[in-house]
Short mmCIF file of N, CA and C and ligand atoms in Angstrom, two decimals:
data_model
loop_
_atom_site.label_atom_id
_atom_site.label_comp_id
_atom_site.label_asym_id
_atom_site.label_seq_id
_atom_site.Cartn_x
_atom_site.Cartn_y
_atom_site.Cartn_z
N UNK A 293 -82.89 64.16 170.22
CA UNK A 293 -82.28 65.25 169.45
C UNK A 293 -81.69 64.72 168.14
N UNK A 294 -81.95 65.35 166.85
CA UNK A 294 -81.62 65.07 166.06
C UNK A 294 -80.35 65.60 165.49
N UNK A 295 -79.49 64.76 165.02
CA UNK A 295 -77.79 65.18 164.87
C UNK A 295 -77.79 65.40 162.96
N UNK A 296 -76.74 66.10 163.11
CA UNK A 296 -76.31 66.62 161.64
C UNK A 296 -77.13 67.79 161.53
N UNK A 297 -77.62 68.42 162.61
CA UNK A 297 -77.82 69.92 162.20
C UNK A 297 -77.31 70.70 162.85
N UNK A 298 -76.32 70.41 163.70
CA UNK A 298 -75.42 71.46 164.08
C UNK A 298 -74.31 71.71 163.16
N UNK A 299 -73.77 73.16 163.55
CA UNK A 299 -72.66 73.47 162.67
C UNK A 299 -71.62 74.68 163.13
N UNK A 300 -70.66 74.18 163.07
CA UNK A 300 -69.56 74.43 163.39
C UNK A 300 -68.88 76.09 163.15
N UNK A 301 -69.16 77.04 164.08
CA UNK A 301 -68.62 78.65 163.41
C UNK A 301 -67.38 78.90 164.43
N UNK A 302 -66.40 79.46 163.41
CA UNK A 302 -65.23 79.47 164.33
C UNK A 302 -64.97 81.17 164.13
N UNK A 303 -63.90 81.88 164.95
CA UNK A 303 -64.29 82.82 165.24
C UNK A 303 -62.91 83.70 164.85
N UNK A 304 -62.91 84.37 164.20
CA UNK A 304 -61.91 84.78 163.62
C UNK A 304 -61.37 86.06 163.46
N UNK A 305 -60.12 86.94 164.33
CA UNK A 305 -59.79 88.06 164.58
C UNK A 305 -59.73 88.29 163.53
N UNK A 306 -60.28 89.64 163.19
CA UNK A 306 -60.41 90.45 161.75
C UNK A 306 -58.80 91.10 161.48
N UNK A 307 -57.69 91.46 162.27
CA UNK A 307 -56.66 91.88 162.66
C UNK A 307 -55.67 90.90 162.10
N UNK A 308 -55.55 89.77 162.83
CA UNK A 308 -54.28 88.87 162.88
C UNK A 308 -54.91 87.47 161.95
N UNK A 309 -56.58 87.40 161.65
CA UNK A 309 -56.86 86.39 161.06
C UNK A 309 -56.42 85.02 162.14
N UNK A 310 -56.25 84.74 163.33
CA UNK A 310 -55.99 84.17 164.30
C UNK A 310 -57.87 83.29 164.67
N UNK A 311 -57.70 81.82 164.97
CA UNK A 311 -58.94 81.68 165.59
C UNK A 311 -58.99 82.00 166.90
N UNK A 312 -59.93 82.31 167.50
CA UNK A 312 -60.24 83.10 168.55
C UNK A 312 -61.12 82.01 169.41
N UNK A 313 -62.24 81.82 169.05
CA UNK A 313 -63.27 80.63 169.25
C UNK A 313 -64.04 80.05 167.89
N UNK A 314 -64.09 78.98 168.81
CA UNK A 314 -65.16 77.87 167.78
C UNK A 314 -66.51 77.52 169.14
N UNK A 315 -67.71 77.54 167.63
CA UNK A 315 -68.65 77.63 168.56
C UNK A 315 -69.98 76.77 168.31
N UNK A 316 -70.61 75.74 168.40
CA UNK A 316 -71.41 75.22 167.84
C UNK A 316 -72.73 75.29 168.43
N UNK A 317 -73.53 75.46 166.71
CA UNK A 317 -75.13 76.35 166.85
C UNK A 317 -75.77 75.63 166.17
N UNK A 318 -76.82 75.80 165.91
CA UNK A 318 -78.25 74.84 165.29
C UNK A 318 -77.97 75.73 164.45
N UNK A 319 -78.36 75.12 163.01
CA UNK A 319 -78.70 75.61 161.99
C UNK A 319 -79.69 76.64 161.53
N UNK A 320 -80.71 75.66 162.52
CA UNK A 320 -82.14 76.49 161.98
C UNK A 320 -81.98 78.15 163.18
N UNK A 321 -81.55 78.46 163.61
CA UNK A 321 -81.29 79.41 164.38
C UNK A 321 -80.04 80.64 163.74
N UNK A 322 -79.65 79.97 162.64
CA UNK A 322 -78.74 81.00 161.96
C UNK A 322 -79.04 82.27 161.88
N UNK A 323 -80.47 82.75 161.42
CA UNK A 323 -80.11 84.02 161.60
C UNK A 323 -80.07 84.48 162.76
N UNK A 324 -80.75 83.82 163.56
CA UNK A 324 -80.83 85.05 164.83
C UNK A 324 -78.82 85.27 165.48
N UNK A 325 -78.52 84.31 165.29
CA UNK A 325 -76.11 84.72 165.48
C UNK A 325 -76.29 85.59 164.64
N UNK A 326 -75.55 86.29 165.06
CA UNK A 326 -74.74 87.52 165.34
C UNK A 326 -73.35 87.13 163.91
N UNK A 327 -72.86 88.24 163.34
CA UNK A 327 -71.59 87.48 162.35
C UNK A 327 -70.61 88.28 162.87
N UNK A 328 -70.40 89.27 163.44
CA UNK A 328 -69.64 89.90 164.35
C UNK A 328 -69.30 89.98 165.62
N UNK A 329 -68.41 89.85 166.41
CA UNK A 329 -68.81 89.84 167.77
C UNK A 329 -67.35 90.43 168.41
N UNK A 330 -67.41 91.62 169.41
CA UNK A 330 -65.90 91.73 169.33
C UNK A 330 -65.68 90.58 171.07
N UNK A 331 -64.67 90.23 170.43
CA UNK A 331 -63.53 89.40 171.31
C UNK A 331 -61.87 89.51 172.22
N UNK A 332 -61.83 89.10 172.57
CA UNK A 332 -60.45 89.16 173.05
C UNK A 332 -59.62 88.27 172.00
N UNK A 333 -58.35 88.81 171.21
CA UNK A 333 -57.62 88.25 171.02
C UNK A 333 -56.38 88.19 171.36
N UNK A 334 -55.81 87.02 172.14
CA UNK A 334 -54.24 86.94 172.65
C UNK A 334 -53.16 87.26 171.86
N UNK A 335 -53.60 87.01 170.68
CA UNK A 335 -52.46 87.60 170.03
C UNK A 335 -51.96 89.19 169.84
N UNK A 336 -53.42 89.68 169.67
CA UNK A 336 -53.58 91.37 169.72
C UNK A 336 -53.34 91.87 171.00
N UNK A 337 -53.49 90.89 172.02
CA UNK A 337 -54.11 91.07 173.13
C UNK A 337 -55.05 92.68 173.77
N UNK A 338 -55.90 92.46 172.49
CA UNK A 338 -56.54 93.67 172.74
C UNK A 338 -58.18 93.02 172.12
N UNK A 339 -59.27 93.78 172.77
CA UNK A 339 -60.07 93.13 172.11
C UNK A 339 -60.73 93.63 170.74
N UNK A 340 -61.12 92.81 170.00
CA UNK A 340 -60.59 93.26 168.49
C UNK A 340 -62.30 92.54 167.73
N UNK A 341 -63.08 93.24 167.11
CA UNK A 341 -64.11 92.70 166.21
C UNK A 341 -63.79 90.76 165.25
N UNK A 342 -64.50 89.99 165.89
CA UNK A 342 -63.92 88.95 165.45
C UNK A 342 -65.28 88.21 164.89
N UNK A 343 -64.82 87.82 163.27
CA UNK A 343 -65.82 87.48 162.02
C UNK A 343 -65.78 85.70 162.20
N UNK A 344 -67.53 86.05 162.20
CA UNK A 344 -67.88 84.68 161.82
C UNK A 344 -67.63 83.59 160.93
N UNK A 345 -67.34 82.47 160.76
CA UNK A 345 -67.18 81.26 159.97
C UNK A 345 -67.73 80.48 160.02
N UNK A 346 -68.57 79.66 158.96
CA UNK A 346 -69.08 78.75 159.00
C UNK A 346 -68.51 77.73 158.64
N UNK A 347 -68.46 76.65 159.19
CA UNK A 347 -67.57 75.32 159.04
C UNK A 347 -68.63 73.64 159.63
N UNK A 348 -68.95 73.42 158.44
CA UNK A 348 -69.62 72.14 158.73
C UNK A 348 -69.01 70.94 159.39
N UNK A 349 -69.32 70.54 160.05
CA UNK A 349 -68.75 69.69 160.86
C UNK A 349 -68.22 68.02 160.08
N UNK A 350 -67.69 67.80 160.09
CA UNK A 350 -67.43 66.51 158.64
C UNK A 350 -67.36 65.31 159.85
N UNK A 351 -68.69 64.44 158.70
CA UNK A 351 -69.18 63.59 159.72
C UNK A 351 -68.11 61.88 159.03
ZN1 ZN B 276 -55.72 89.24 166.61
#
């Protein structure tokens, strides 16, 4: 398996701006994720539409 093509999306309540999850995906598969996804957030503690981030992993 070849490394440095994963990448790092963290998951972010649209509400409180809170991370929610971090989640790591292949690159070459980007489009088929989703940039929305609703979640549970503890802070809302309600579940709440939570926006994708992309965050490269720093090698
Ligand atoms: Zn929240």
């Amino acid at each position: 398996m070849a490394h440095g093509k994963s990448q790092f999306a963290v998951w972010r309540c649209t509400k409180c701006n809170t991370p929610i999850k971090t989640t790591a995906y292949n690159k070459q598969n980007n489009e088929t994720i989703t940039k929305e996804l609703k979640k549970f957030c503890k802070k809302c503690r309600a579940h709440v539409p939570a926006k994708r981030k992309d965050a490269k992993k720093s090698s």
